[in-house]
Amino acid sequence: MRKNKGGRLALALSVAMFASALSMPVSSASKELTSMEEASEGTSSAVQVNAVDAEGEAGASKISKEKAESLIRQYVNIPEDYVLQRTSYQTNMLTEGKRYEWDMQFQKQVNGKHIGNISASIDADSGQLMSFSSYVDNPSAKPTFPLKVDRKEAQRMAEELIGELAASYKTQLRLDEAYGADTLPPLTGGVVHQLRYERVVNGNLFNGNFIRISIDSEGHLQSFRLVWDDTITFPEAGKTLTMEEARAALEKAAKPELYYILPYNQGTGAAKPYLSYQLQPFAIDAVSGEVLGEDRYYDYRRGEVSADPLTKLPLGSKPESGQLSEKDAIAAVKDSFGLPEGSELVSSSFNDYKDERTGKPQLQWHLNWVLKKDGKEAGNLYASVDGSTGVIQSFNQYSNHNEANDGQGVTLEQALEKAESAVKEQLPWLTDKLYTVKPDEKQYDSKKPEEIGSYYISFVHKVHGAAVQYDYVNVNIDARTGEVRSFEARIADFDYAYRTPRLISEPAAVTHWMDVYKPQLTYRLLEQYWLDGQPLPVEKVNLLIASGERVPDDIEKKSTVELVYLLVSRPLEDSVFLDARDGQWRSEETGEATSLDRPRATDIEGHWAEHSLELMVAYKALDLKDGEVRPGAKITRGELIKMLVLARNSGRFVSYDGLASKEMRASFNDVSASSAYFAYVESALEQNLIDRGDGNFEPDATVSRDEMAELIVRALGYNTLAEYDHMFKVNFKDADSIANKGQAAIVVGLKIMTLSDGKFLPNKEVTRAEASIAFYRYLQKRAELQEAPLRI
């Protein structure tokens, strides 16, 4: 779910007003320009160049700057108090050619303060609107709950908008059902519906071209973007594999990989690594079933992991623990990497802490030198040293002058040898578990040492053949001198099993992952950029063009279009991993067992609180037992607090800051750090929703209506006011038995809770259904009562 943090749309466009607000429909533009339906629909590729007021190049376009502004103002109803602030003329590289666009930004200012802006771009030849976005600083806007516009209604509005602004594309589009779809119902009105309509060619998808639209839950258009390239040549589909054949071919070709992963929020104490089977999405040829390489851009950074470790057997033993003095730590750095002449230690610090991951105590020295040459500062050197073993954890040397060299420098092979030697020396007990990642040597072809700068070489730590995701070893070798410029090693001190644990089979892992993925028949565009005979990553291309070092014509682009079956993930509520030992899906956050599907109660169909109970079950504020939520059961204090905190946190998991220390002591005697309610109770206490009292929370105790009323009023922020109960007219029949009269009056007055025959029934125990209804109404009233700041 994406929240609308940017305010309301400047134009206040509800979809019902699209036709009038966008005052110049597509058809009317054809009176002065080439018909939109015949115009070029090309797309912006990853490579773009902007030139403000590039009159020379812009002069070749059919539409002048002045005409472009006039068209944009006709397409988009820009209020008079919005002033044109910026104009740029963009060159967008297509597969076989270019497209030029005028891009303009209009701003509104009040007393010198930026209040809002509207940005729009049009094709400089055809006049097609290519993009629109808007922002308004409107603190008085209040989203409502439940949503005025849900995703289904937003889809209807988006399709109406496409008919107005891009009619010629409408028959070539298909909604991407998964894009922007939240698996959970919203708990706040501040939602932006993200919709993307992908291009269809020869009856097949091509997701590289699309129209993307965002509409907020109030029905306001926030952005429109047309990405299209008519210069692409698509191969004929021919006879392709059926969906069943493709699925079988993908399952057969899938090769899951083993990783050790570490859930990042496992509560207090030592974390637990898990062995996981991971399966990255890949593609096969739609006709032959042949496995195809990675899509999109050439990427040097991945490199190739060596098949063998640095050594078959470890070269040494792990150093024994002790305690190093500052002198010992300095000596360890000097012995390992040397200290340049003129080094001057300027600071040192010693830390004694507990490793959050392993729960083990750690000692660490941090050392900082200034490097001097000819009496002047010439650089810096930083190092951190394990204070108990003397192992160098990090070493970084920076020099602000270029050392002289003979122009030869070092080759990649020499740099690899130096990096491996450094790792062998620093981590001898791990050399049989470290694998070199060799960079692609093509990126260094024909380059001088000063152009290369440094070789960045990394190493993968594997245990029982499984890559340890949370460990890393990186070495930076100076391409001119061959010196180690930096060394980083973080190896978590976990005790792994002596032998490979018993695991589920790879075919079983693939079967599990195919519950996540589905095959999709789609065209795939592969683009590779070349300069002076060398392939370049797209990031480098953009940098060269943006800096002015090169122009787009200098860059050669090679493009291939393939029809493939691609594995596409279905939307998931949680980030999950597959436990390689038992085949259980687990949360990447906590490591707890979870399900790919949203939990659904089997005992609430037709119940008067069915909708609100479904909402609470979806967010796991109420747990199921044998598939039942038990709506008539009494709710407990722990469940109520979890429900309240989740409601205040828009349904997201509570990240309690105190948990980060791993040594957080529980505030209540009966809610330990291992309790499922711990984070929620501690968060509620921190937010002043509950009091510590006698130190006992009683999470399994039932809750009265009187207690729930106070909790809800606290959550609304009115509890202090409620204490002045003489301000409220409490004429309930049982008013004398209500302990929290002001709170009761507020929740009844707001219609969050109701009376029964004129009675509040303060001592009546609350059921799960009653609590869910109350909190659903709380969500509604919270949006209505949102106070806007006063503007003076």
PDB file of C-alpha atoms in Angstrom, residues 51-311:
ATOM      1  CA  ALA A  51      18.874  20.384 -22.847  1.00  0.00           C
ATOM      2  CA  VAL A  52      17.199  23.486 -21.463  1.00  0.00           C
ATOM      3  CA  ASP A  53      16.295  25.924 -24.238  1.00  0.00           C
ATOM      4  CA  ALA A  54      18.109  23.836 -26.852  1.00  0.00           C
ATOM      5  CA  GLU A  55      16.730  26.076 -29.586  1.00  0.00           C
ATOM      6  CA  GLY A  56      18.858  24.616 -32.364  1.00  0.00           C
ATOM      7  CA  GLU A  57      17.645  21.066 -31.944  1.00  0.00           C
ATOM      8  CA  ALA A  58      14.193  22.151 -30.869  1.00  0.00           C
ATOM      9  CA  GLY A  59      13.806  24.191 -34.035  1.00  0.00           C
ATOM     10  CA  ALA A  60      13.619  20.983 -36.059  1.00  0.00           C
ATOM     11  CA  SER A  61      10.456  19.890 -34.267  1.00  0.00           C
ATOM     12  CA  LYS A  62       6.961  20.493 -35.619  1.00  0.00           C
ATOM     13  CA  ILE A  63       5.881  22.096 -32.361  1.00  0.00           C
ATOM     14  CA  SER A  64       7.585  25.218 -31.032  1.00  0.00           C
ATOM     15  CA  LYS A  65       8.126  25.948 -27.381  1.00  0.00           C
ATOM     16  CA  GLU A  66       5.254  28.443 -27.375  1.00  0.00           C
ATOM     17  CA  LYS A  67       2.909  26.008 -29.126  1.00  0.00           C
ATOM     18  CA  ALA A  68       3.925  23.259 -26.694  1.00  0.00           C
ATOM     19  CA  GLU A  69       2.945  25.417 -23.728  1.00  0.00           C
ATOM     20  CA  SER A  70      -0.355  26.262 -25.384  1.00  0.00           C
ATOM     21  CA  LEU A  71      -1.110  22.572 -26.007  1.00  0.00           C
ATOM     22  CA  ILE A  72      -0.218  21.541 -22.465  1.00  0.00           C
ATOM     23  CA  ARG A  73      -2.499  24.239 -21.088  1.00  0.00           C
ATOM     24  CA  GLN A  74      -5.294  22.896 -23.298  1.00  0.00           C
ATOM     25  CA  TYR A  75      -4.720  19.272 -22.333  1.00  0.00           C
ATOM     26  CA  VAL A  76      -4.443  20.096 -18.646  1.00  0.00           C
ATOM     27  CA  ASN A  77      -6.560  22.736 -16.973  1.00  0.00           C
ATOM     28  CA  ILE A  78      -3.720  24.662 -15.335  1.00  0.00           C
ATOM     29  CA  PRO A  79      -5.049  27.316 -12.944  1.00  0.00           C
ATOM     30  CA  GLU A  80      -4.138  30.921 -13.682  1.00  0.00           C
ATOM     31  CA  ASP A  81      -2.036  31.284 -10.535  1.00  0.00           C
ATOM     32  CA  TYR A  82       0.353  28.566 -11.758  1.00  0.00           C
ATOM     33  CA  VAL A  83       3.350  30.124 -13.553  1.00  0.00           C
ATOM     34  CA  LEU A  84       5.650  28.376 -16.031  1.00  0.00           C
ATOM     35  CA  GLN A  85       8.832  27.814 -14.045  1.00  0.00           C
ATOM     36  CA  ARG A  86      10.968  25.507 -16.192  1.00  0.00           C
ATOM     37  CA  THR A  87      11.083  24.248 -19.776  1.00  0.00           C
ATOM     38  CA  SER A  88      13.326  21.517 -21.144  1.00  0.00           C
ATOM     39  CA  TYR A  89      13.660  19.864 -24.513  1.00  0.00           C
ATOM     40  CA  GLN A  90      14.361  16.148 -24.157  1.00  0.00           C
ATOM     41  CA  THR A  91      15.906  13.724 -26.577  1.00  0.00           C
ATOM     42  CA  ASN A  92      14.661  10.214 -25.848  1.00  0.00           C
ATOM     43  CA  MET A  93      16.447   7.311 -27.466  1.00  0.00           C
ATOM     44  CA  LEU A  94      14.191   4.756 -29.120  1.00  0.00           C
ATOM     45  CA  THR A  95      15.196   1.330 -30.364  1.00  0.00           C
ATOM     46  CA  GLU A  96      15.568   2.617 -33.907  1.00  0.00           C
ATOM     47  CA  GLY A  97      15.672   6.385 -33.650  1.00  0.00           C
ATOM     48  CA  LYS A  98      14.753   9.221 -31.316  1.00  0.00           C
ATOM     49  CA  ARG A  99      11.759  11.050 -30.003  1.00  0.00           C
ATOM     50  CA  TYR A 100      11.766  14.654 -28.852  1.00  0.00           C
ATOM     51  CA  GLU A 101       9.620  15.957 -26.049  1.00  0.00           C
ATOM     52  CA  TRP A 102       8.821  19.299 -24.519  1.00  0.00           C
ATOM     53  CA  ASP A 103       8.726  19.069 -20.740  1.00  0.00           C
ATOM     54  CA  MET A 104       7.302  21.940 -18.682  1.00  0.00           C
ATOM     55  CA  GLN A 105       6.806  22.597 -14.996  1.00  0.00           C
ATOM     56  CA  PHE A 106       4.328  25.120 -13.615  1.00  0.00           C
ATOM     57  CA  GLN A 107       4.519  26.335 -10.025  1.00  0.00           C
ATOM     58  CA  LYS A 108       2.290  28.137  -7.597  1.00  0.00           C
ATOM     59  CA  GLN A 109       3.822  30.297  -4.894  1.00  0.00           C
ATOM     60  CA  VAL A 110       2.193  32.206  -2.061  1.00  0.00           C
ATOM     61  CA  ASN A 111       4.271  34.763  -0.177  1.00  0.00           C
ATOM     62  CA  GLY A 112       7.391  33.244  -1.666  1.00  0.00           C
ATOM     63  CA  LYS A 113       6.498  29.743  -0.466  1.00  0.00           C
ATOM     64  CA  HIS A 114       6.179  26.871  -2.924  1.00  0.00           C
ATOM     65  CA  ILE A 115       2.593  25.619  -2.676  1.00  0.00           C
ATOM     66  CA  GLY A 116       2.336  23.237  -5.612  1.00  0.00           C
ATOM     67  CA  ASN A 117       3.535  22.291  -9.056  1.00  0.00           C
ATOM     68  CA  ILE A 118       2.221  20.672 -12.220  1.00  0.00           C
ATOM     69  CA  SER A 119       4.559  18.924 -14.658  1.00  0.00           C
ATOM     70  CA  ALA A 120       3.642  17.762 -18.137  1.00  0.00           C
ATOM     71  CA  SER A 121       5.399  16.696 -21.321  1.00  0.00           C
ATOM     72  CA  ILE A 122       4.255  16.258 -24.910  1.00  0.00           C
ATOM     73  CA  ASP A 123       5.706  14.701 -28.040  1.00  0.00           C
ATOM     74  CA  ALA A 124       7.367  17.619 -29.856  1.00  0.00           C
ATOM     75  CA  ASP A 125       6.267  16.273 -33.254  1.00  0.00           C
ATOM     76  CA  SER A 126       2.826  14.737 -32.748  1.00  0.00           C
ATOM     77  CA  GLY A 127       1.548  16.690 -29.762  1.00  0.00           C
ATOM     78  CA  GLN A 128       0.644  13.510 -27.844  1.00  0.00           C
ATOM     79  CA  LEU A 129       0.560  14.056 -24.094  1.00  0.00           C
ATOM     80  CA  MET A 130       3.345  11.860 -22.698  1.00  0.00           C
ATOM     81  CA  SER A 131       3.269  12.584 -18.989  1.00  0.00           C
ATOM     82  CA  PHE A 132       1.527  14.522 -16.268  1.00  0.00           C
ATOM     83  CA  SER A 133       2.084  14.791 -12.529  1.00  0.00           C
ATOM     84  CA  SER A 134       0.937  17.144  -9.815  1.00  0.00           C
ATOM     85  CA  TYR A 135       1.716  18.044  -6.236  1.00  0.00           C
ATOM     86  CA  VAL A 136      -0.038  20.420  -3.845  1.00  0.00           C
ATOM     87  CA  ASP A 137       0.926  21.270  -0.287  1.00  0.00           C
ATOM     88  CA  ASN A 138      -2.564  21.088   1.174  1.00  0.00           C
ATOM     89  CA  PRO A 139      -2.437  20.252   4.874  1.00  0.00           C
ATOM     90  CA  SER A 140      -6.176  20.754   5.246  1.00  0.00           C
ATOM     91  CA  ALA A 141      -6.961  17.780   2.993  1.00  0.00           C
ATOM     92  CA  LYS A 142      -8.400  14.858   4.945  1.00  0.00           C
ATOM     93  CA  PRO A 143      -8.622  11.397   3.396  1.00  0.00           C
ATOM     94  CA  THR A 144     -11.713   9.458   4.407  1.00  0.00           C
ATOM     95  CA  PHE A 145     -12.097   5.893   5.584  1.00  0.00           C
ATOM     96  CA  PRO A 146     -13.351   3.683   4.079  1.00  0.00           C
ATOM     97  CA  LEU A 147     -12.070   4.791   0.694  1.00  0.00           C
ATOM     98  CA  LYS A 148     -14.287   6.891  -1.533  1.00  0.00           C
ATOM     99  CA  VAL A 149     -12.570   5.305  -4.523  1.00  0.00           C
ATOM    100  CA  ASP A 150     -11.373   1.706  -4.328  1.00  0.00           C
ATOM    101  CA  ARG A 151      -9.070   0.009  -6.819  1.00  0.00           C
ATOM    102  CA  LYS A 152     -11.939  -1.265  -8.977  1.00  0.00           C
ATOM    103  CA  GLU A 153     -13.394   2.233  -9.307  1.00  0.00           C
ATOM    104  CA  ALA A 154      -9.919   3.691  -9.937  1.00  0.00           C
ATOM    105  CA  GLN A 155      -9.526   1.199 -12.795  1.00  0.00           C
ATOM    106  CA  ARG A 156     -12.772   2.391 -14.363  1.00  0.00           C
ATOM    107  CA  MET A 157     -11.603   5.981 -14.055  1.00  0.00           C
ATOM    108  CA  ALA A 158      -8.186   5.179 -15.526  1.00  0.00           C
ATOM    109  CA  GLU A 159      -9.722   3.531 -18.571  1.00  0.00           C
ATOM    110  CA  GLU A 160     -11.974   6.524 -19.098  1.00  0.00           C
ATOM    111  CA  LEU A 161      -8.904   8.755 -18.927  1.00  0.00           C
ATOM    112  CA  ILE A 162      -7.034   6.634 -21.478  1.00  0.00           C
ATOM    113  CA  GLY A 163      -9.973   7.051 -23.823  1.00  0.00           C
ATOM    114  CA  GLU A 164      -9.631  10.833 -23.457  1.00  0.00           C
ATOM    115  CA  LEU A 165      -5.849  11.210 -23.638  1.00  0.00           C
ATOM    116  CA  ALA A 166      -4.572   8.166 -25.542  1.00  0.00           C
ATOM    117  CA  ALA A 167      -7.514   6.783 -27.497  1.00  0.00           C
ATOM    118  CA  SER A 168      -5.377   5.214 -30.237  1.00  0.00           C
ATOM    119  CA  TYR A 169      -3.580   3.065 -27.673  1.00  0.00           C
ATOM    120  CA  LYS A 170      -6.627   1.750 -25.840  1.00  0.00           C
ATOM    121  CA  THR A 171      -7.116  -1.386 -27.955  1.00  0.00           C
ATOM    122  CA  GLN A 172      -3.436  -2.283 -27.562  1.00  0.00           C
ATOM    123  CA  LEU A 173      -3.438  -2.389 -23.774  1.00  0.00           C
ATOM    124  CA  ARG A 174      -4.051  -4.958 -21.059  1.00  0.00           C
ATOM    125  CA  LEU A 175      -4.265  -4.230 -17.349  1.00  0.00           C
ATOM    126  CA  ASP A 176      -1.447  -5.672 -15.240  1.00  0.00           C
ATOM    127  CA  GLU A 177      -3.581  -7.104 -12.452  1.00  0.00           C
ATOM    128  CA  ALA A 178      -0.653  -7.481 -10.060  1.00  0.00           C
ATOM    129  CA  TYR A 179       0.954  -4.056 -10.496  1.00  0.00           C
ATOM    130  CA  GLY A 180       0.172  -1.828  -7.555  1.00  0.00           C
ATOM    131  CA  ALA A 181      -2.309  -4.325  -6.130  1.00  0.00           C
ATOM    132  CA  ASP A 182      -2.097  -4.462  -2.357  1.00  0.00           C
ATOM    133  CA  THR A 183      -2.813  -7.879  -0.938  1.00  0.00           C
ATOM    134  CA  LEU A 184      -4.284  -6.328   2.206  1.00  0.00           C
ATOM    135  CA  PRO A 185      -7.307  -4.020   2.452  1.00  0.00           C
ATOM    136  CA  PRO A 186      -6.316  -0.485   3.489  1.00  0.00           C
ATOM    137  CA  LEU A 187      -6.654   0.789   7.038  1.00  0.00           C
ATOM    138  CA  THR A 188      -6.272   4.423   6.041  1.00  0.00           C
ATOM    139  CA  GLY A 189      -7.799   6.748   3.501  1.00  0.00           C
ATOM    140  CA  GLY A 190      -4.402   7.976   2.308  1.00  0.00           C
ATOM    141  CA  VAL A 191      -4.014   5.476  -0.529  1.00  0.00           C
ATOM    142  CA  VAL A 192      -2.809   5.980  -4.095  1.00  0.00           C
ATOM    143  CA  HIS A 193      -3.992   3.379  -6.606  1.00  0.00           C
ATOM    144  CA  GLN A 194      -1.191   2.523  -9.020  1.00  0.00           C
ATOM    145  CA  LEU A 195      -2.432   1.116 -12.331  1.00  0.00           C
ATOM    146  CA  ARG A 196      -0.394  -0.009 -15.305  1.00  0.00           C
ATOM    147  CA  TYR A 197      -1.715  -1.050 -18.701  1.00  0.00           C
ATOM    148  CA  GLU A 198       0.856  -3.024 -20.680  1.00  0.00           C
ATOM    149  CA  ARG A 199       1.195  -3.103 -24.431  1.00  0.00           C
ATOM    150  CA  VAL A 200      -0.161  -6.091 -26.345  1.00  0.00           C
ATOM    151  CA  VAL A 201       1.500  -7.078 -29.643  1.00  0.00           C
ATOM    152  CA  ASN A 202       0.303 -10.016 -31.745  1.00  0.00           C
ATOM    153  CA  GLY A 203      -1.881 -10.984 -28.814  1.00  0.00           C
ATOM    154  CA  ASN A 204       1.142 -11.157 -26.480  1.00  0.00           C
ATOM    155  CA  LEU A 205       2.254  -8.830 -23.719  1.00  0.00           C
ATOM    156  CA  PHE A 206       5.219  -6.496 -23.989  1.00  0.00           C
ATOM    157  CA  ASN A 207       5.657  -4.942 -20.563  1.00  0.00           C
ATOM    158  CA  GLY A 208       8.428  -2.621 -21.749  1.00  0.00           C
ATOM    159  CA  ASN A 209       5.704  -0.326 -23.137  1.00  0.00           C
ATOM    160  CA  PHE A 210       2.769   0.776 -21.030  1.00  0.00           C
ATOM    161  CA  ILE A 211       0.534   3.525 -19.730  1.00  0.00           C
ATOM    162  CA  ARG A 212       0.872   4.110 -16.002  1.00  0.00           C
ATOM    163  CA  ILE A 213      -1.746   6.048 -14.041  1.00  0.00           C
ATOM    164  CA  SER A 214      -2.073   6.856 -10.343  1.00  0.00           C
ATOM    165  CA  ILE A 215      -5.348   7.933  -8.752  1.00  0.00           C
ATOM    166  CA  ASP A 216      -5.775   8.580  -5.062  1.00  0.00           C
ATOM    167  CA  SER A 217      -8.568   7.272  -2.871  1.00  0.00           C
ATOM    168  CA  GLU A 218     -10.405  10.589  -3.143  1.00  0.00           C
ATOM    169  CA  GLY A 219     -10.656  10.153  -6.918  1.00  0.00           C
ATOM    170  CA  HIS A 220      -7.927  12.647  -7.836  1.00  0.00           C
ATOM    171  CA  LEU A 221      -5.574  11.984 -10.731  1.00  0.00           C
ATOM    172  CA  GLN A 222      -1.990  12.218  -9.528  1.00  0.00           C
ATOM    173  CA  SER A 223       0.034  11.113 -12.537  1.00  0.00           C
ATOM    174  CA  PHE A 224      -0.148   9.832 -16.106  1.00  0.00           C
ATOM    175  CA  ARG A 225       2.765   8.393 -18.075  1.00  0.00           C
ATOM    176  CA  LEU A 226       2.842   7.002 -21.610  1.00  0.00           C
ATOM    177  CA  VAL A 227       5.892   4.852 -22.403  1.00  0.00           C
ATOM    178  CA  TRP A 228       5.827   3.572 -25.979  1.00  0.00           C
ATOM    179  CA  ASP A 229       8.176   2.761 -28.855  1.00  0.00           C
ATOM    180  CA  ASP A 230       6.782   2.097 -32.318  1.00  0.00           C
ATOM    181  CA  THR A 231      10.256   1.585 -33.794  1.00  0.00           C
ATOM    182  CA  ILE A 232      10.574  -1.885 -32.230  1.00  0.00           C
ATOM    183  CA  THR A 233      10.253  -4.803 -34.659  1.00  0.00           C
ATOM    184  CA  PHE A 234       8.515  -7.744 -32.991  1.00  0.00           C
ATOM    185  CA  PRO A 235       9.032 -11.273 -34.335  1.00  0.00           C
ATOM    186  CA  GLU A 236       6.001 -13.265 -35.391  1.00  0.00           C
ATOM    187  CA  ALA A 237       4.713 -15.392 -32.567  1.00  0.00           C
ATOM    188  CA  GLY A 238       4.461 -18.644 -34.546  1.00  0.00           C
ATOM    189  CA  LYS A 239       3.683 -21.862 -32.684  1.00  0.00           C
ATOM    190  CA  THR A 240       4.621 -21.490 -29.044  1.00  0.00           C
ATOM    191  CA  LEU A 241       4.578 -23.832 -26.092  1.00  0.00           C
ATOM    192  CA  THR A 242       1.253 -24.117 -24.343  1.00  0.00           C
ATOM    193  CA  MET A 243       1.015 -22.771 -20.813  1.00  0.00           C
ATOM    194  CA  GLU A 244       1.159 -26.324 -19.455  1.00  0.00           C
ATOM    195  CA  GLU A 245       4.219 -27.163 -21.582  1.00  0.00           C
ATOM    196  CA  ALA A 246       5.901 -23.920 -20.551  1.00  0.00           C
ATOM    197  CA  ARG A 247       5.292 -24.601 -16.884  1.00  0.00           C
ATOM    198  CA  ALA A 248       6.777 -28.085 -17.220  1.00  0.00           C
ATOM    199  CA  ALA A 249       9.821 -26.700 -19.078  1.00  0.00           C
ATOM    200  CA  LEU A 250      10.344 -23.991 -16.462  1.00  0.00           C
ATOM    201  CA  GLU A 251      10.077 -26.488 -13.606  1.00  0.00           C
ATOM    202  CA  LYS A 252      12.595 -28.770 -15.313  1.00  0.00           C
ATOM    203  CA  ALA A 253      15.071 -25.939 -15.945  1.00  0.00           C
ATOM    204  CA  ALA A 254      14.703 -24.299 -12.527  1.00  0.00           C
ATOM    205  CA  LYS A 255      17.765 -24.596 -10.318  1.00  0.00           C
ATOM    206  CA  PRO A 256      17.144 -23.401  -6.770  1.00  0.00           C
ATOM    207  CA  GLU A 257      20.174 -22.177  -4.841  1.00  0.00           C
ATOM    208  CA  LEU A 258      20.967 -22.617  -1.178  1.00  0.00           C
ATOM    209  CA  TYR A 259      21.543 -19.574   1.005  1.00  0.00           C
ATOM    210  CA  TYR A 260      21.932 -18.925   4.687  1.00  0.00           C
ATOM    211  CA  ILE A 261      19.696 -15.979   5.523  1.00  0.00           C
ATOM    212  CA  LEU A 262      19.073 -14.040   8.699  1.00  0.00           C
ATOM    213  CA  PRO A 263      15.588 -12.664   9.472  1.00  0.00           C
ATOM    214  CA  TYR A 264      16.105  -9.121  10.690  1.00  0.00           C
ATOM    215  CA  ASN A 265      13.603  -8.903  13.504  1.00  0.00           C
ATOM    216  CA  GLN A 266      13.722 -12.093  15.533  1.00  0.00           C
ATOM    217  CA  GLY A 267      13.192 -10.425  18.879  1.00  0.00           C
ATOM    218  CA  THR A 268      15.681 -10.334  21.695  1.00  0.00           C
ATOM    219  CA  GLY A 269      18.617 -12.674  22.178  1.00  0.00           C
ATOM    220  CA  ALA A 270      20.719 -14.378  19.549  1.00  0.00           C
ATOM    221  CA  ALA A 271      19.358 -14.479  16.017  1.00  0.00           C
ATOM    222  CA  LYS A 272      19.018 -17.770  14.172  1.00  0.00           C
ATOM    223  CA  PRO A 273      20.296 -18.312  10.623  1.00  0.00           C
ATOM    224  CA  TYR A 274      18.091 -20.337   8.303  1.00  0.00           C
ATOM    225  CA  LEU A 275      19.026 -22.436   5.300  1.00  0.00           C
ATOM    226  CA  SER A 276      16.842 -21.342   2.438  1.00  0.00           C
ATOM    227  CA  TYR A 277      16.203 -22.451  -1.115  1.00  0.00           C
ATOM    228  CA  GLN A 278      15.883 -19.410  -3.358  1.00  0.00           C
ATOM    229  CA  LEU A 279      14.765 -19.388  -6.953  1.00  0.00           C
ATOM    230  CA  GLN A 280      15.309 -16.288  -9.041  1.00  0.00           C
ATOM    231  CA  PRO A 281      12.850 -15.710 -11.901  1.00  0.00           C
ATOM    232  CA  PHE A 282      14.178 -16.617 -15.337  1.00  0.00           C
ATOM    233  CA  ALA A 283      12.917 -16.988 -18.896  1.00  0.00           C
ATOM    234  CA  ILE A 284      12.740 -19.670 -21.567  1.00  0.00           C
ATOM    235  CA  ASP A 285      12.261 -19.340 -25.312  1.00  0.00           C
ATOM    236  CA  ALA A 286       8.529 -19.482 -25.961  1.00  0.00           C
ATOM    237  CA  VAL A 287       8.989 -21.795 -28.946  1.00  0.00           C
ATOM    238  CA  SER A 288      11.890 -24.099 -28.056  1.00  0.00           C
ATOM    239  CA  GLY A 289      11.798 -23.996 -24.254  1.00  0.00           C
ATOM    240  CA  GLU A 290      15.524 -23.163 -24.182  1.00  0.00           C
ATOM    241  CA  VAL A 291      16.690 -21.310 -21.059  1.00  0.00           C
ATOM    242  CA  LEU A 292      17.625 -17.712 -21.915  1.00  0.00           C
ATOM    243  CA  GLY A 293      20.094 -15.359 -20.261  1.00  0.00           C
ATOM    244  CA  GLU A 294      19.267 -12.517 -17.920  1.00  0.00           C
ATOM    245  CA  ASP A 295      17.117  -9.804 -19.377  1.00  0.00           C
ATOM    246  CA  ARG A 296      17.690  -6.114 -19.757  1.00  0.00           C
ATOM    247  CA  TYR A 297      21.061  -4.465 -19.327  1.00  0.00           C
ATOM    248  CA  TYR A 298      24.588  -5.788 -19.325  1.00  0.00           C
ATOM    249  CA  ASP A 299      25.835  -5.662 -15.760  1.00  0.00           C
ATOM    250  CA  TYR A 300      29.510  -5.954 -14.862  1.00  0.00           C
ATOM    251  CA  ARG A 301      29.016  -5.781 -11.131  1.00  0.00           C
ATOM    252  CA  ARG A 302      27.783  -9.317 -10.721  1.00  0.00           C
ATOM    253  CA  GLY A 303      30.988 -10.979 -11.857  1.00  0.00           C
ATOM    254  CA  GLU A 304      31.508 -14.721 -11.883  1.00  0.00           C
ATOM    255  CA  VAL A 305      31.824 -16.749  -8.707  1.00  0.00           C
ATOM    256  CA  SER A 306      34.693 -19.244  -8.835  1.00  0.00           C
ATOM    257  CA  ALA A 307      33.800 -22.922  -8.797  1.00  0.00           C
ATOM    258  CA  ASP A 308      36.355 -23.698  -6.088  1.00  0.00           C
ATOM    259  CA  PRO A 309      37.230 -22.017  -2.788  1.00  0.00           C
ATOM    260  CA  LEU A 310      40.548 -20.269  -2.258  1.00  0.00           C
ATOM    261  CA  THR A 311      42.004 -23.476  -0.781  1.00  0.00           C
TER     262      THR A 311
END
